[in-house]
Short mmCIF file of C-alpha atoms (C1' of nucleotides) in Angstrom, two decimals:
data_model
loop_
_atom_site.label_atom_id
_atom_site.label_comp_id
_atom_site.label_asym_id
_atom_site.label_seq_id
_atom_site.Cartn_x
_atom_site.Cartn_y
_atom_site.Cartn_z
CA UNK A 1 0.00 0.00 0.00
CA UNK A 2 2.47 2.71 -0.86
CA UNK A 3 2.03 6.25 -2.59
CA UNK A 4 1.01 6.58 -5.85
CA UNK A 5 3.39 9.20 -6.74
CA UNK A 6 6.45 7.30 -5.23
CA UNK A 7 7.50 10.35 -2.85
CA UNK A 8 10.26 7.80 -1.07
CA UNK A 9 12.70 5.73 -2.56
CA UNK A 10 10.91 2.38 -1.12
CA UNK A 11 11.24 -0.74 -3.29
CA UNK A 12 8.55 -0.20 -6.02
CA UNK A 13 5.64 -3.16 -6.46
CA UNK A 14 2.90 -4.34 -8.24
CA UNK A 15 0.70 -1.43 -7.81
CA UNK A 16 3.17 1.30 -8.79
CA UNK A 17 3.76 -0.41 -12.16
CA UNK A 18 -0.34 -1.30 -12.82
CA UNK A 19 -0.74 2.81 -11.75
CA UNK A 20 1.91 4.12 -13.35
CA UNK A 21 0.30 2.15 -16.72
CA UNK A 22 -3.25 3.19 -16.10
CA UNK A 23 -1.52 6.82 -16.14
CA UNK A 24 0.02 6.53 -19.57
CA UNK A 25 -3.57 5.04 -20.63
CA UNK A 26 -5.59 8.45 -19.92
CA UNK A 27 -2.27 9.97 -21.07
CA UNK A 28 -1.59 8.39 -24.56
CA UNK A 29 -3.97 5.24 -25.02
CA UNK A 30 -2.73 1.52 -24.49
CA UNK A 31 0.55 2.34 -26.81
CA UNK A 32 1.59 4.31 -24.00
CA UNK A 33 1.90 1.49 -21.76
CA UNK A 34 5.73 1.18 -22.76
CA UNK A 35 8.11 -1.07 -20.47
CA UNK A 36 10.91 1.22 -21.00
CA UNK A 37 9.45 4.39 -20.29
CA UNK A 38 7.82 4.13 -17.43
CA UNK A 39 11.02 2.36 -16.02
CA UNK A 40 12.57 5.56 -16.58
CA UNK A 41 9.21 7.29 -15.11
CA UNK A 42 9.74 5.26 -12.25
CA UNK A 43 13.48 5.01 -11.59
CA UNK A 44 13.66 1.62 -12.61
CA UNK A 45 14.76 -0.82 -15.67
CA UNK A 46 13.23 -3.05 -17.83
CA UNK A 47 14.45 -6.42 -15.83
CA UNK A 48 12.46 -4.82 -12.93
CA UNK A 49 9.55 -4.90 -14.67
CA UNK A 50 10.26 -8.47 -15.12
CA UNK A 51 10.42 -9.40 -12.16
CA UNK A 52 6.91 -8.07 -11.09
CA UNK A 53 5.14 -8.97 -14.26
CA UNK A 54 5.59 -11.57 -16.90
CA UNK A 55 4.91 -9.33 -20.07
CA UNK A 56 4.03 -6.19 -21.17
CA UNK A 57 0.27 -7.57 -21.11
CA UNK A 58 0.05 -8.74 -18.16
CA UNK A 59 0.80 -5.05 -16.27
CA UNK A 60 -2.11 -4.08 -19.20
CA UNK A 61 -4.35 -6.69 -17.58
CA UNK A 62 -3.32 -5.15 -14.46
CA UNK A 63 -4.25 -1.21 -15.31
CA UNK A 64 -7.68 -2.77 -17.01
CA UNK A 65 -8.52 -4.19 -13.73
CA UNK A 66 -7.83 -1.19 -11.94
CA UNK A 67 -10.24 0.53 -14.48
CA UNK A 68 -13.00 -1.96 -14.39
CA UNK A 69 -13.37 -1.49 -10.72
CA UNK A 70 -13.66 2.07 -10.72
CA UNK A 71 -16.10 1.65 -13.66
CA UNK A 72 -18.86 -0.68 -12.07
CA UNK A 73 -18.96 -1.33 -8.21
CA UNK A 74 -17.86 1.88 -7.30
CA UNK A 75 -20.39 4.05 -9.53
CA UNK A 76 -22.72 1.14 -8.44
CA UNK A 77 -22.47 1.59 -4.87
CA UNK A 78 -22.56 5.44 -5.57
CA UNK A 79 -26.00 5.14 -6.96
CA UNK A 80 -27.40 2.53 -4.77
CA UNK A 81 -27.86 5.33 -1.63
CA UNK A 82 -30.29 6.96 -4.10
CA UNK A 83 -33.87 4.89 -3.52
CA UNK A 84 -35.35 6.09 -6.82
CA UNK A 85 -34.55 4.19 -10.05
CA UNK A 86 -35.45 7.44 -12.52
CA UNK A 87 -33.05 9.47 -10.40
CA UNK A 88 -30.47 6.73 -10.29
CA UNK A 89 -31.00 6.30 -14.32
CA UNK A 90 -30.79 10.07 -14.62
CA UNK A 91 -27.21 10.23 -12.25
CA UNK A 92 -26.04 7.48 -14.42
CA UNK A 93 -26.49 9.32 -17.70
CA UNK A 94 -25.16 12.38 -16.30
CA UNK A 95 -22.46 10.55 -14.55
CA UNK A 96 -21.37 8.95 -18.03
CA UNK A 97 -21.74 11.79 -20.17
CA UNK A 98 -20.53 14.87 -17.72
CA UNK A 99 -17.33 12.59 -16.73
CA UNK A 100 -13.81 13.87 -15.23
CA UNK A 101 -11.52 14.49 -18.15
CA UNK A 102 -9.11 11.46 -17.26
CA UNK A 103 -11.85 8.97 -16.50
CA UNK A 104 -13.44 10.04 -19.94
CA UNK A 105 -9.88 9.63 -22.07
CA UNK A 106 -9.20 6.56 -20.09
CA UNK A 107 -12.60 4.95 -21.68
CA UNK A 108 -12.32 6.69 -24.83
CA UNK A 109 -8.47 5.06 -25.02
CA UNK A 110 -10.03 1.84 -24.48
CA UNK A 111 -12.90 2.08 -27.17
CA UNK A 112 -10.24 3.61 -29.69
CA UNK A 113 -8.23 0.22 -28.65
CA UNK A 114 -10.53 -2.86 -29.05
CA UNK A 115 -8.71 -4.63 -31.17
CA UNK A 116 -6.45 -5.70 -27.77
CA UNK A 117 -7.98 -8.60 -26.49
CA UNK A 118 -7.40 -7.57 -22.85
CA UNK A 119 -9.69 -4.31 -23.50
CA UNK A 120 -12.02 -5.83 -25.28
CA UNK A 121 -12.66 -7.98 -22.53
CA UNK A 122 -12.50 -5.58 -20.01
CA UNK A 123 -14.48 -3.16 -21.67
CA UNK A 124 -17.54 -5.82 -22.43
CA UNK A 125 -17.56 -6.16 -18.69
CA UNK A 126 -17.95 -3.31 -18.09
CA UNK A 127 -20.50 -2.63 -20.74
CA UNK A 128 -22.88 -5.81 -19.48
CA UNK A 129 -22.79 -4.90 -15.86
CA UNK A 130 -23.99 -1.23 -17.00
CA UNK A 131 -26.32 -2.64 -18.96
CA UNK A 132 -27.60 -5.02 -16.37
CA UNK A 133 -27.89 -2.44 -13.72
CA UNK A 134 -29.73 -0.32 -16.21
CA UNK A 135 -32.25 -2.71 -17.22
CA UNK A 136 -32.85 -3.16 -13.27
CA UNK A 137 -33.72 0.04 -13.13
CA UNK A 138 -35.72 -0.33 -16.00
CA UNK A 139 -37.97 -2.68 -14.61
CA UNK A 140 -38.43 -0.97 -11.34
CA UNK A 141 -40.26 1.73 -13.22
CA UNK A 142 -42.34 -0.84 -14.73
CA UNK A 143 -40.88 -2.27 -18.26
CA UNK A 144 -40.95 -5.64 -18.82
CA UNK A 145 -38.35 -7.64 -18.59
CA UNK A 146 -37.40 -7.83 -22.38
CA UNK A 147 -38.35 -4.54 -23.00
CA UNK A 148 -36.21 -2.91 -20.10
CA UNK A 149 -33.25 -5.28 -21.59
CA UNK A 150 -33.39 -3.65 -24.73
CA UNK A 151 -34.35 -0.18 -23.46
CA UNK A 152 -30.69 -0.68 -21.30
CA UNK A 153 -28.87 -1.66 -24.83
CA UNK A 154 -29.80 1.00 -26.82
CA UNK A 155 -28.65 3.61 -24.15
CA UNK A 156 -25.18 1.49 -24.20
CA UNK A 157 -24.93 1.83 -27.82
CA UNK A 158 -25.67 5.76 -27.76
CA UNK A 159 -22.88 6.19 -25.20
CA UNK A 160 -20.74 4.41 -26.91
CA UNK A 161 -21.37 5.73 -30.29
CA UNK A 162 -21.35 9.14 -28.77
CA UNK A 163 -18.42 8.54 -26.77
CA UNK A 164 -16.68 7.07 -30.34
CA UNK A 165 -17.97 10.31 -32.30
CA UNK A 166 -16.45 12.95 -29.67
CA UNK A 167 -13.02 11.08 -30.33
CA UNK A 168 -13.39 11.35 -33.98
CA UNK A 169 -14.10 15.03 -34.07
CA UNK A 170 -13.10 16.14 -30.50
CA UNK A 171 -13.68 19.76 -32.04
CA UNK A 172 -17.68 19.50 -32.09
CA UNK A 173 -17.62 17.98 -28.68
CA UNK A 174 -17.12 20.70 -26.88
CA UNK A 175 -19.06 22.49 -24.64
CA UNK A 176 -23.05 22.47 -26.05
CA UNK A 177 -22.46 19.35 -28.21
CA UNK A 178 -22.40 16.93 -25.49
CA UNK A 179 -24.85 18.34 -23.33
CA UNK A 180 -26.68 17.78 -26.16
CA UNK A 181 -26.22 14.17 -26.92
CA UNK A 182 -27.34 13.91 -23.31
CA UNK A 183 -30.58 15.31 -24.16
CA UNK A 184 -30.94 13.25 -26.85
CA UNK A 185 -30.46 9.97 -25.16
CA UNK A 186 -33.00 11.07 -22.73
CA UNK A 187 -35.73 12.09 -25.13
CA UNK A 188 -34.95 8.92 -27.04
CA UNK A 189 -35.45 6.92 -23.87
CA UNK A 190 -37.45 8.28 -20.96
CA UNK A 191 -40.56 8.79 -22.90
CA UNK A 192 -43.24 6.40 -21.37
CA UNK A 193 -44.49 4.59 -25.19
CA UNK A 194 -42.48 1.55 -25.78
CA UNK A 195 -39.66 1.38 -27.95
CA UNK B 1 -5.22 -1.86 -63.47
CA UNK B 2 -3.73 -5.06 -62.98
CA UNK B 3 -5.72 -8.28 -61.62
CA UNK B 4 -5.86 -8.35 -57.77
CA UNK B 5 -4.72 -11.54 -57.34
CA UNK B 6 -1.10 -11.28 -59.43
CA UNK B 7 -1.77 -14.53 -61.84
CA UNK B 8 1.22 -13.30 -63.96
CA UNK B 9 4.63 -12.05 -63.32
CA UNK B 10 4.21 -8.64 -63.85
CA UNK B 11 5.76 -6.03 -61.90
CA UNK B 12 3.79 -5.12 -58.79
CA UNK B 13 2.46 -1.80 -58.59
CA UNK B 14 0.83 0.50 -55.94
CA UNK B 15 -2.48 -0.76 -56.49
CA UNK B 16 -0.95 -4.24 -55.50
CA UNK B 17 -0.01 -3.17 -52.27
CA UNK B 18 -2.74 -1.27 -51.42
CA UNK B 19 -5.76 -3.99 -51.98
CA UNK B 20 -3.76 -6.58 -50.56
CA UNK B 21 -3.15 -4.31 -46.93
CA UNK B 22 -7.35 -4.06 -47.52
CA UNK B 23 -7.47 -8.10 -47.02
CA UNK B 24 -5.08 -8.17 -44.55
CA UNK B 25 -7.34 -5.17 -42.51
CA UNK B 26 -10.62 -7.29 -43.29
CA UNK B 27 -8.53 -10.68 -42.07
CA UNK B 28 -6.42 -9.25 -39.34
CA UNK B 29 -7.31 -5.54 -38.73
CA UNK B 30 -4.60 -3.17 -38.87
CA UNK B 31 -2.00 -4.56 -37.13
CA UNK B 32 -1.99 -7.44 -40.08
CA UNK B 33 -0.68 -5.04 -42.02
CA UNK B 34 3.05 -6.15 -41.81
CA UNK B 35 5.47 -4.92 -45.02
CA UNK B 36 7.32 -8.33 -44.50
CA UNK B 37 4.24 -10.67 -44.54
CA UNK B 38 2.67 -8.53 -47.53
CA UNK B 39 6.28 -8.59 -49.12
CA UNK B 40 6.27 -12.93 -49.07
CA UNK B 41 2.73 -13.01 -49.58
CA UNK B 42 3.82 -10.86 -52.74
CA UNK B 43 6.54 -12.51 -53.70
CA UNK B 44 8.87 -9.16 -53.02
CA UNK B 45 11.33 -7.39 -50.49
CA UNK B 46 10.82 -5.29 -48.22
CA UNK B 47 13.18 -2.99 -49.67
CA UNK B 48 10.53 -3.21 -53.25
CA UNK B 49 7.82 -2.23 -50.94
CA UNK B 50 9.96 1.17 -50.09
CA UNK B 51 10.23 1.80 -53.56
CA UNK B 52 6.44 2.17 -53.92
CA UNK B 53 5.18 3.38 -50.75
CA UNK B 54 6.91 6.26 -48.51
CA UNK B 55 6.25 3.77 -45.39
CA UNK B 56 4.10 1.78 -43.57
CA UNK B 57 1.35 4.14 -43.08
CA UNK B 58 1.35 5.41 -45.81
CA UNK B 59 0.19 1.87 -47.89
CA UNK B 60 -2.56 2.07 -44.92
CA UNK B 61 -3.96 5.45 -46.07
CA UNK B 62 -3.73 3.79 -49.75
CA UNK B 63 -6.06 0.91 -48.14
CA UNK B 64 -8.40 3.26 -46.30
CA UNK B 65 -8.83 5.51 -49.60
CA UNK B 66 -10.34 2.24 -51.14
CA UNK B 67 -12.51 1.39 -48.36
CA UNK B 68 -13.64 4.97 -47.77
CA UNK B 69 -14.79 4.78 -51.54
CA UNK B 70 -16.32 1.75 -51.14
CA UNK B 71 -18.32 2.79 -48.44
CA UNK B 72 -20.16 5.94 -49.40
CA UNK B 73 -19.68 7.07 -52.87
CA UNK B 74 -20.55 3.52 -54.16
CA UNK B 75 -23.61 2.92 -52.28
CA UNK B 76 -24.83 6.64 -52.16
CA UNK B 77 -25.00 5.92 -56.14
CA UNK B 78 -27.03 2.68 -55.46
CA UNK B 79 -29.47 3.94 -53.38
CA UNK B 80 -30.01 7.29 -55.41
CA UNK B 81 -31.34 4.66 -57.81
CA UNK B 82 -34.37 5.04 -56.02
CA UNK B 83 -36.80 7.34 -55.75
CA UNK B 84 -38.68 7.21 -51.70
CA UNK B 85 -36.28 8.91 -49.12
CA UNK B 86 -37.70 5.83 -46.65
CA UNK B 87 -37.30 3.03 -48.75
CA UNK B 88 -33.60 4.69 -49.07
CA UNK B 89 -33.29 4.75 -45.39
CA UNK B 90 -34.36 1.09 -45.20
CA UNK B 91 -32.17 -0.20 -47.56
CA UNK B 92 -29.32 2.23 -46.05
CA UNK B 93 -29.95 0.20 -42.72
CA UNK B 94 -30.22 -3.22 -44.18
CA UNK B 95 -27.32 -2.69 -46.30
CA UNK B 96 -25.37 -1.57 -42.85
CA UNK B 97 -26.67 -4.49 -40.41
CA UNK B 98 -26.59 -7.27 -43.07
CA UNK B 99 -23.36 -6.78 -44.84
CA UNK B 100 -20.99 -8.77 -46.18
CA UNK B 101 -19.01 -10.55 -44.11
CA UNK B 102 -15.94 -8.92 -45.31
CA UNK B 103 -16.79 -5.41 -45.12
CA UNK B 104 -18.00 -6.00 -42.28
CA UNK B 105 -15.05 -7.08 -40.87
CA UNK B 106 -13.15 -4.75 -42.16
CA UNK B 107 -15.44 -1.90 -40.67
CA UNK B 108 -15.38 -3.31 -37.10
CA UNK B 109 -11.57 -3.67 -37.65
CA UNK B 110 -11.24 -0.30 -38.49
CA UNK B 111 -13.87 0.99 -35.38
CA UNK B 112 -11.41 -1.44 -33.18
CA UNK B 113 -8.17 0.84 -33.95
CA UNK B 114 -9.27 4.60 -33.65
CA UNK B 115 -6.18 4.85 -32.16
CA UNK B 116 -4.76 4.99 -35.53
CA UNK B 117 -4.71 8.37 -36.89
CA UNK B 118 -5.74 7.76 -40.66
CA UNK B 119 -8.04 5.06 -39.62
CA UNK B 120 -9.99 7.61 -37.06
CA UNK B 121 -10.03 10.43 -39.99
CA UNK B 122 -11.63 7.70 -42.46
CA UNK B 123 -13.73 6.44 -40.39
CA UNK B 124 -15.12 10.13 -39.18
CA UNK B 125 -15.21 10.98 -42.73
CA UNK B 126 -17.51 7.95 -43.93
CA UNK B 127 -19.43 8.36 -40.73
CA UNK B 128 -20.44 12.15 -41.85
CA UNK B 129 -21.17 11.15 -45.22
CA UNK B 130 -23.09 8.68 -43.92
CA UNK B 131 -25.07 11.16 -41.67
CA UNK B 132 -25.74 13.98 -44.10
CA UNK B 133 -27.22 11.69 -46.57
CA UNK B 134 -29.93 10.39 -44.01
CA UNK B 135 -30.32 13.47 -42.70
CA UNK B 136 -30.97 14.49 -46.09
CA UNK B 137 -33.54 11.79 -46.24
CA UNK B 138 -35.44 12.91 -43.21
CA UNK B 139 -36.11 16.05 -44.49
CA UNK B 140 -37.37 14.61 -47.65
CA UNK B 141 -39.50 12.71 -45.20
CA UNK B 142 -40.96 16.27 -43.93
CA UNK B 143 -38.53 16.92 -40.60
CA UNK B 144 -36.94 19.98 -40.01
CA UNK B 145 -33.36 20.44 -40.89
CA UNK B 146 -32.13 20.04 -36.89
CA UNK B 147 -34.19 17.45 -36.23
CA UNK B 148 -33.31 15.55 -39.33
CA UNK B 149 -29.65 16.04 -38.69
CA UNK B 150 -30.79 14.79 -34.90
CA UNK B 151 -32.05 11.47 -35.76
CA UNK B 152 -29.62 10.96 -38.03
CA UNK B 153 -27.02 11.09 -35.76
CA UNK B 154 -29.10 8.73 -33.50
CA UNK B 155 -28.92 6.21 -36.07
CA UNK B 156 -25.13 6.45 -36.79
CA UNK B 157 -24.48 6.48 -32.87
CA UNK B 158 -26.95 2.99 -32.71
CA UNK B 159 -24.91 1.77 -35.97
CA UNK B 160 -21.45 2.22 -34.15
CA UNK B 161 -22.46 0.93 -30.85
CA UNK B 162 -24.14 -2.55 -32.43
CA UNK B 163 -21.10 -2.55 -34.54
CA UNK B 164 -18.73 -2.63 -31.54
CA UNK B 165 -21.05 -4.45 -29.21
CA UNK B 166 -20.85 -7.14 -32.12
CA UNK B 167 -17.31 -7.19 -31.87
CA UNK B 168 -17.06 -7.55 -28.10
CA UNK B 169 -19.51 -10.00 -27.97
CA UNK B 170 -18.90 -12.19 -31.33
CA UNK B 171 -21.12 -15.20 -29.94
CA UNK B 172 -24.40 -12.97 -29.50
CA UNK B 173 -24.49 -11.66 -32.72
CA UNK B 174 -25.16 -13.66 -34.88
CA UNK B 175 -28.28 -14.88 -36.19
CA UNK B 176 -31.41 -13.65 -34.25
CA UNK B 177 -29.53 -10.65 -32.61
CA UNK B 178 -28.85 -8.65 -35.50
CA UNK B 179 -32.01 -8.50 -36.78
CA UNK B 180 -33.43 -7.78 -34.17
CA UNK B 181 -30.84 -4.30 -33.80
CA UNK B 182 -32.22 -3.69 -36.86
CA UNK B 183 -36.06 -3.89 -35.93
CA UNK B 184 -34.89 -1.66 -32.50
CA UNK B 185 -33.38 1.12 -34.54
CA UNK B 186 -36.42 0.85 -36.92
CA UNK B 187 -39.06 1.18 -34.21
CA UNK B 188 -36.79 4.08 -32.08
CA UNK B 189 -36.54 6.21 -34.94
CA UNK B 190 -38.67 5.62 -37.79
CA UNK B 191 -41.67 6.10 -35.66
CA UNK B 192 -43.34 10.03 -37.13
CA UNK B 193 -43.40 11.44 -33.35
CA UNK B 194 -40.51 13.94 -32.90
CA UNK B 195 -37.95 12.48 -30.59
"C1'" DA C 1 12.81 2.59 -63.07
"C1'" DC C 2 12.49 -1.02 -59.97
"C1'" DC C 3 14.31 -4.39 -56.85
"C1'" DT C 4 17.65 -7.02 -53.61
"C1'" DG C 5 20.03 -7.88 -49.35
"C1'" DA C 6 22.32 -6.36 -45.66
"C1'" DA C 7 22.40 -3.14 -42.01
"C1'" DC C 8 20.32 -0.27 -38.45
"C1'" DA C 9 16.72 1.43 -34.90
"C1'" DC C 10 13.29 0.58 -31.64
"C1'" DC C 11 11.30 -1.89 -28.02
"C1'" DG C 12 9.65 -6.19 -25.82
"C1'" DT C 13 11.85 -10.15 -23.61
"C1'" DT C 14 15.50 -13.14 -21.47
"C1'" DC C 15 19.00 -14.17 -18.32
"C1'" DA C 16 23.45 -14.51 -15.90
"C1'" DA C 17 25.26 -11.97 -12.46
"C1'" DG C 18 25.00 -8.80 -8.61
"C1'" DT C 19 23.22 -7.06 -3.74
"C1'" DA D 1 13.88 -11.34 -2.93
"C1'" DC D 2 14.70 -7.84 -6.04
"C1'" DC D 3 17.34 -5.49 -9.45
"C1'" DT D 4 21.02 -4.45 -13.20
"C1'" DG D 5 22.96 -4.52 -17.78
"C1'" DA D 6 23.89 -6.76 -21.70
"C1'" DA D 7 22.12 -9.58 -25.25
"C1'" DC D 8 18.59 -11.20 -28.42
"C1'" DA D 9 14.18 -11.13 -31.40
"C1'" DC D 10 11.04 -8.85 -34.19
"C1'" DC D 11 9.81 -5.64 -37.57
"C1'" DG D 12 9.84 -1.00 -39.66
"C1'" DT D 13 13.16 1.74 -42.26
"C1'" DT D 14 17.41 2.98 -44.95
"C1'" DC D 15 20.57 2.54 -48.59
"C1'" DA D 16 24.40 1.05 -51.53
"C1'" DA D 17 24.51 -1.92 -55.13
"C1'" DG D 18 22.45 -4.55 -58.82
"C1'" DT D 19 19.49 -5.20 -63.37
#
DNA sequence: ACCTGAACACCGTTCAAGT
DNA sequence: ACCTGAACACCGTTCAAGT
């Protein structure tokens, strides 16, 4: 359990190499995640590295995990203290869409990055246990069970088509344009006719 | 113009290189596209390949002009064959959720590595093609510009998101699944309330 | 004009040797 | 137990030399 930042000169573990590489993901994507660098970010070599991890991937695997936590039980157990499933859909939405800057390039890394096995695992995860929790919510207000399913999907794929067209054109994104998309999604989805 | 395939022994030329990268993106994705595998698959050098192409990325950008092509100027031209702006829109969706296997992996390799400069710029340029030419078609259809332009970005954020969820989760989609994506983004937006 | 083959650069990986 | 430093592998890139 040592700092994140590495203030002392204490031998450096797991953690500081899986942190260090979920870093260089907000920072520069999963190509980031370079051995050598972030030995020399750290004060350490390569055979270091090796002794902590067995490849490259596996300190990937590491960051991912790091991710996927913060992604799911921890906005889960955020939204759980709110009793009301509209509210807790509406916080969700907001909480996707209005997200910290590094949270927000962190995901949009991944997406930009599926081709990785390790991230598209991670990120499918991820993407099911949102959906899941969504389509709970769903329910609660009264859809059926297929219905709130599919309700739960489509807001997935907005977010991540959304998500995917503010890293195409990160220009238009600014500002009104996502607010926006939030709207949409909403209008799309909250209205009481089914799909 | 020389046949894709090289049955003779003539000398390779640009065009060589550049539709054989496109099968290795459709087989492989990006990362397939390896000057030494291409070279043997050839029956060249690397050093032959440098003769035609300033590098690596650049015989990708060769690739993604042909795909690019491919994917809006030749089927705008189809579908202006016909006359009704919906029966355009429906065969613009089937066309997109029942493709060829092929393009459609080639498309889902190319949404899997955003990451990729040239890929993200080809992809956001087919992707606003795309748009504007629904968009188009929902005003035909009697909405107002916004709203057009609204619901047609709706559709292309649906598109992207089934595209990738189909990629994450390679099992669910087929058979069933897809169609029924197709019936969802039918009944969410084809429906004559404004969203 | 077009191609070969050898060399180099970059970075992930290995490993014998140190503390 | 943990780390160093040198070596190797892989692949993109360069280039002098061939035809």
């Amino acid at each position: 359990m040592e700092m994140g930042n590495r203030a002392g000169k204490t031998r450096l573990g797991r953690d500081d190499w899986a942190s260090a590489a979920l870093r260089a993901i907000a920072r520069g994507g999963i190509d980031a995640v370079a051995v050598e660098s972030l030995a020399a970010e750290l004060g350490a070599t390569k055979g270091s590295f090796y002794w902590h991890f067995e490849n490259r991937d596996s300190l990937i695997d590491a960051a991912l995990a790091v991710w996927e936590q913060r992604s799911t039980d921890a906005v889960i157990a955020l939204l759980e203290r709110e009793a009301d499933p509209a509210t807790r859909l509406r916080m969700l939405l907001a909480a996707a869409f209005e997200m910290p800057a590094e949270e927000r390039a962190t995901e949009i890394a991944l997406l930009a990055k599926l081709d990785h096995a390790g991230a598209a695992r991670t990120v499918q995860r991820v993407a099911e246990r949102r959906i899941s929790y969504m389509a709970a919510q769903f329910e609660a207000l009264g859809w059926k069970p297929e219905e709130a399913q599919d309700r739960a999907t489509i807001v997935s794929y907005l977010y991540v088509g959304s998500l995917i067209s503010s890293h195409l054109a990160p220009k238009a994104s600014r500002g009104r344009k996502r607010a926006r998309d939030v709207e949409l999604v909403f209008d799309t989805l909250m209205r009481a006719r089914p799909l």
